[in-house]
Each structure stands twice: as C-alpha cells, then as structure tokens.
PDB file of C-alpha atoms in Angstrom:
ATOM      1  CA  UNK A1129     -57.612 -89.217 -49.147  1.00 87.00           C
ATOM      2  CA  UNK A1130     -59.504 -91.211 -51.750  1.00 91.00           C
ATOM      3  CA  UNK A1131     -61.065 -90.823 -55.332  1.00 90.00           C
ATOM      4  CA  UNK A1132     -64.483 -89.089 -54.462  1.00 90.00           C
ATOM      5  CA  UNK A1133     -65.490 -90.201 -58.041  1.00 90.00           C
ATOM      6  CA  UNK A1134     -66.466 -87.384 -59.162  1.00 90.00           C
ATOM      7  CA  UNK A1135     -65.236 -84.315 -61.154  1.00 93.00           C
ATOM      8  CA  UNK A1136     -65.939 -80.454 -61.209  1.00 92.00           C
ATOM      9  CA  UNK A1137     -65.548 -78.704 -64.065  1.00 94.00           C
ATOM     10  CA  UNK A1138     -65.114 -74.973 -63.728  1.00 92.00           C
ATOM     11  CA  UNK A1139     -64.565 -71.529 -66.338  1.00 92.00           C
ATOM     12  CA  UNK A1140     -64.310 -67.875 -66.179  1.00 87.00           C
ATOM     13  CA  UNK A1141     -64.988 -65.269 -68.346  1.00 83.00           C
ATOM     14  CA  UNK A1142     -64.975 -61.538 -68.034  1.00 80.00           C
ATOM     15  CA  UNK A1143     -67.869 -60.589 -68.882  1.00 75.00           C
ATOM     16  CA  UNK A1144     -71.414 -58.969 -67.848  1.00 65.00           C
ATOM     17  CA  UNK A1145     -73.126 -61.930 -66.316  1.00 57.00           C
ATOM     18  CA  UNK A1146     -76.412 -63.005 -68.206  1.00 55.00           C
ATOM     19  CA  UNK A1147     -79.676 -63.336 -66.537  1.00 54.00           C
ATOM     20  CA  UNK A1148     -78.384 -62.234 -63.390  1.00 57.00           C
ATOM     21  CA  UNK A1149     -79.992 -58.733 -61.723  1.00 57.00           C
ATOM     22  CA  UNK A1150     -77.307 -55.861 -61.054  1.00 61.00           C
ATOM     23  CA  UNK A1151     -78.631 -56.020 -57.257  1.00 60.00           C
ATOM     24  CA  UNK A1152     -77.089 -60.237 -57.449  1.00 57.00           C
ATOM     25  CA  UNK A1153     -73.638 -58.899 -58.743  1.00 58.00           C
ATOM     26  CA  UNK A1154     -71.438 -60.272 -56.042  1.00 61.00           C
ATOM     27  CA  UNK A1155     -73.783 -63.743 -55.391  1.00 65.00           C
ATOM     28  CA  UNK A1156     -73.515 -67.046 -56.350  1.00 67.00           C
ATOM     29  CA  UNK A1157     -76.735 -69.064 -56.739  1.00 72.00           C
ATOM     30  CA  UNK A1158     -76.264 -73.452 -56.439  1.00 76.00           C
ATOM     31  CA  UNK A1159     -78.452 -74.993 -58.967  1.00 75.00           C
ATOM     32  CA  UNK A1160     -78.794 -79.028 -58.373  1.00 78.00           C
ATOM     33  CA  UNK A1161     -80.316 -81.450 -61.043  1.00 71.00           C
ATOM     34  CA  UNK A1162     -80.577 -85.208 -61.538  1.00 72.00           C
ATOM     35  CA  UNK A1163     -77.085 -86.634 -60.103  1.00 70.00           C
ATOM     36  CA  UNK A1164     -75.925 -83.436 -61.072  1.00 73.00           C
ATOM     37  CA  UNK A1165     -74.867 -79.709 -58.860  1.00 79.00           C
ATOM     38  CA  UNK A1166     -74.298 -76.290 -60.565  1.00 79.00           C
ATOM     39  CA  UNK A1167     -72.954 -73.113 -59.352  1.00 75.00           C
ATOM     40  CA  UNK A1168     -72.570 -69.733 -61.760  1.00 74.00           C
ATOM     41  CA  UNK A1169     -72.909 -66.066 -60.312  1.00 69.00           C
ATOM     42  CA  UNK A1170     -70.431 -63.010 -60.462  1.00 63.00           C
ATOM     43  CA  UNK A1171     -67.360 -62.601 -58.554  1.00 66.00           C
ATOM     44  CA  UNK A1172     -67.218 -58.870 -58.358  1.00 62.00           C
ATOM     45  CA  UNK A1173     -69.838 -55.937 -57.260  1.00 58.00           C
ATOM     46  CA  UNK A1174     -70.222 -54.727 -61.056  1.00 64.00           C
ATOM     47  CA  UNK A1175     -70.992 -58.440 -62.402  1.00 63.00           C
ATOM     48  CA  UNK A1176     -68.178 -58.361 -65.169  1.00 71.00           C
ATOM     49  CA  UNK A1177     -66.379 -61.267 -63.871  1.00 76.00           C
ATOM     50  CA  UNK A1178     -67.920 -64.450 -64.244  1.00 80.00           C
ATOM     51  CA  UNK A1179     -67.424 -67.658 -62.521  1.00 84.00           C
ATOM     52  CA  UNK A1180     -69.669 -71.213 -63.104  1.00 87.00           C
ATOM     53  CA  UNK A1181     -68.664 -74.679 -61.859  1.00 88.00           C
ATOM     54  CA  UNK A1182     -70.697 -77.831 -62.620  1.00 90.00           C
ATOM     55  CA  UNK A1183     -70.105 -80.998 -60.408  1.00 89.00           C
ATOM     56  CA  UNK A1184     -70.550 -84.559 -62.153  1.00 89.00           C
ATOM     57  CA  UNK A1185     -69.874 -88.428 -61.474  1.00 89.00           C
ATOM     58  CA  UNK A1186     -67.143 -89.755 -63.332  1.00 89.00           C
ATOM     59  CA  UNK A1187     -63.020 -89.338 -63.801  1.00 90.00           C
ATOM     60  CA  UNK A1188     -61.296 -86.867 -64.802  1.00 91.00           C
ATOM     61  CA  UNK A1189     -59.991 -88.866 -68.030  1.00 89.00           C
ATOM     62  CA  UNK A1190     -63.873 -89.525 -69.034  1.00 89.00           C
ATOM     63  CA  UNK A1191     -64.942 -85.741 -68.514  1.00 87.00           C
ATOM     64  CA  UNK A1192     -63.669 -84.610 -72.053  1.00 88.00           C
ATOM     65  CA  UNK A1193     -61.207 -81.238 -72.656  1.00 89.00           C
ATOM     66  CA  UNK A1194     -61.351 -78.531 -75.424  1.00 91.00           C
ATOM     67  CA  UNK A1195     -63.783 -77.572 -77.591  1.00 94.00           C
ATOM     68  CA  UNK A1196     -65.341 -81.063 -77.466  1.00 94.00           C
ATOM     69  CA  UNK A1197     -65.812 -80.556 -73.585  1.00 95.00           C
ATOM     70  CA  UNK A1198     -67.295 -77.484 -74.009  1.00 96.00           C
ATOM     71  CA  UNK A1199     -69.922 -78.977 -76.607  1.00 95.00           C
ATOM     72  CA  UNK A1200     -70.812 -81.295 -74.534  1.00 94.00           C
ATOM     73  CA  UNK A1201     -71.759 -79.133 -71.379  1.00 94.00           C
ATOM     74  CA  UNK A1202     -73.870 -76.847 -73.702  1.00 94.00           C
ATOM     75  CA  UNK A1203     -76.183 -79.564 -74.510  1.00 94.00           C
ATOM     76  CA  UNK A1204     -76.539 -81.030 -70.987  1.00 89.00           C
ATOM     77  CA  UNK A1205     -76.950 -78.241 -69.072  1.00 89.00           C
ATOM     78  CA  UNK A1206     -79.225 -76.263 -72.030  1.00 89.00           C
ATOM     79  CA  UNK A1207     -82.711 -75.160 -70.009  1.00 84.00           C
ATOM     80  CA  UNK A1208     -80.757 -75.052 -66.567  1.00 82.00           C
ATOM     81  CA  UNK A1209     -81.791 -71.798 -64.759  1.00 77.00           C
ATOM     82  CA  UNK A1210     -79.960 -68.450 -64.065  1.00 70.00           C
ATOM     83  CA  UNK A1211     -78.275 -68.849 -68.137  1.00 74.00           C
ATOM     84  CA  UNK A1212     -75.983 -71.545 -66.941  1.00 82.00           C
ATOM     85  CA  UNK A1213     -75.517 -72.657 -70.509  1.00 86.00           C
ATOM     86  CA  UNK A1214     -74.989 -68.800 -71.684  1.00 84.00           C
ATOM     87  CA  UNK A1215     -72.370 -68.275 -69.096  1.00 84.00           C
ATOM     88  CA  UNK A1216     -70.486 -71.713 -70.540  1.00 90.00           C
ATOM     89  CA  UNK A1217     -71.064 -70.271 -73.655  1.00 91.00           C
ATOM     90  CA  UNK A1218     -69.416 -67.126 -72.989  1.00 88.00           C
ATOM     91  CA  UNK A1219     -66.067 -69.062 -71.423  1.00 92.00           C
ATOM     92  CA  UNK A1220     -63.615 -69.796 -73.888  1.00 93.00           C
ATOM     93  CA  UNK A1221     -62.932 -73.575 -74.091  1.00 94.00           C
ATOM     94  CA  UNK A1222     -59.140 -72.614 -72.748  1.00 94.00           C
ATOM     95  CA  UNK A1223     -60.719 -70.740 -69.557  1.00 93.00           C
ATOM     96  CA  UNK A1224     -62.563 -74.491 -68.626  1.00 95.00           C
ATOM     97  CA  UNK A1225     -60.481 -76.483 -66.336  1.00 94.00           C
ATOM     98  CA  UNK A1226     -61.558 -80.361 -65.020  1.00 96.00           C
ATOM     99  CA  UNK A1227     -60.337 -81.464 -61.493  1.00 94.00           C
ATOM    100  CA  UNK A1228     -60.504 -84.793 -59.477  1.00 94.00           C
ATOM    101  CA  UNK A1229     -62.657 -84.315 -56.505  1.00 92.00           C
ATOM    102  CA  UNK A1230     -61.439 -86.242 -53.367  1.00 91.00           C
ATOM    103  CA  UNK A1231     -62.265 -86.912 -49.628  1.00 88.00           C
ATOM    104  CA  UNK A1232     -61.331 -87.876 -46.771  1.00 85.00           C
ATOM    105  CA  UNK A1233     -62.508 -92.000 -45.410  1.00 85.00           C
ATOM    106  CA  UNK A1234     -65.442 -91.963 -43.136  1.00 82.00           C
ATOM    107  CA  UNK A1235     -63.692 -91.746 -39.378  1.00 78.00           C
ATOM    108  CA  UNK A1236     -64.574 -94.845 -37.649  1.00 82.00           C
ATOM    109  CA  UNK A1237     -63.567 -92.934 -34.047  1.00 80.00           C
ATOM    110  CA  UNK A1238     -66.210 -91.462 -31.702  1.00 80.00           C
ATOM    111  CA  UNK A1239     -67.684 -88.523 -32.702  1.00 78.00           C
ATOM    112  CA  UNK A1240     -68.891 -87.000 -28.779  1.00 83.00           C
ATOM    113  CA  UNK A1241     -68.429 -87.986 -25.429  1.00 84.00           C
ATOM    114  CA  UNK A1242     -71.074 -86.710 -22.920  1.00 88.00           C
ATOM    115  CA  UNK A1243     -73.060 -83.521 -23.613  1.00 89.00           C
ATOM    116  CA  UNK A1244     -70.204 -82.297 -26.652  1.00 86.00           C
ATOM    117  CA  UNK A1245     -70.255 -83.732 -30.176  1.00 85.00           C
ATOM    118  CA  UNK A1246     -67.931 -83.014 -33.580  1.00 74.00           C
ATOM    119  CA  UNK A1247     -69.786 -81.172 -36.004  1.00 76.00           C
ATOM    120  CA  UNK A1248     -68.099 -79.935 -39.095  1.00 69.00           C
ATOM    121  CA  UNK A1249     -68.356 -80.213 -43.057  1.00 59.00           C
TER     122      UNK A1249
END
C-alpha cells in the first residue's frame, strides 16, 4: 500500500437535497473537472439525507480542516453542476471529514495465461 497522493474530502447533512429531482432521490451523480472528481446525490428514497465527496491531489496535512476548509471548497467548486457548492454549504464544517487515499503498487506478475485474463478495479 502506498500514498495515492491524493485526498477525498467528504460531508453529510440531513437535509432535502438541492437541485436534485424527487424521481433522483436514492442516486448519486459523479461530476469530474480539471484534475478534479465530484460526487453529491441522496442516500435515502425521500432525498433528506445528503452525502457529497470531492476527490483532489495533495496530502491530507495541505487539504485544510474547519471552517477554513469549508471556505475554501465553496469557492472552488462554486458553478459545479447538480448544487455541489449548496450541498457543501448545507454541511456543517464538523460533518466534513479529509482522508488519505491509497493503493495498491502496479503488479509486475502476469495478468492471463491462454484464452483467461485478470480483470478487476
């Protein structure tokens, strides 16, 4: 396992989800930008609870905390679609949590042998 050197930062909020249709209560919808990837979308069938994540480069010790985090990710992600900055809005600054993102080293080894191959994600 190694640094994947990059961080997702991640909230919830109870709430009804902004700019998201009754009929998308349940969905999540992946928004990517420049260097950047996005997630937000309800995690129940009425929409009231909320869940967003936002995947950047960086550490975890250069990604900010608190109230100051939460500034931050309201002017970078302002304009992003499906009210991405309203739902980080809505999220208290104590409901956002930063992790470390790691993986695995490539596997040098031999990924088929004949007609059968490893697949996998």
């Amino acid at each position: 396992v190694r640094s994947a050197g990059e961080v997702c930062i991640r909230g919830t909020v109870r709430t009804k989800a902004p700019e998201l249709a009754e009929e998308d209560a349940g969905r999540f919808c992946l928004i990517s930008g420049p260097g950047r990837r996005a997630a937000c979308g309800a995690c129940n069938a009425d929409g009231t609870d909320l869940f967003w994540w936002v995947k950047e480069k960086g550490q975890k010790s250069e990604a900010g905390s608190g109230k100051e985090l939460k500034r931050r990710l309201l002017a970078e992600y302002d304009g992003w679609p499906l009210g991405l900055a309203r739902c980080i809005a809505l999220t208290p600054a104590s409901r956002i949590r930063v992790d470390a993102l790691e993986d695995l080293v490539p596997w040098e080894g031999r990924w088929g042998r004949g007609r059968v191959t490893l697949l996998g994600d």
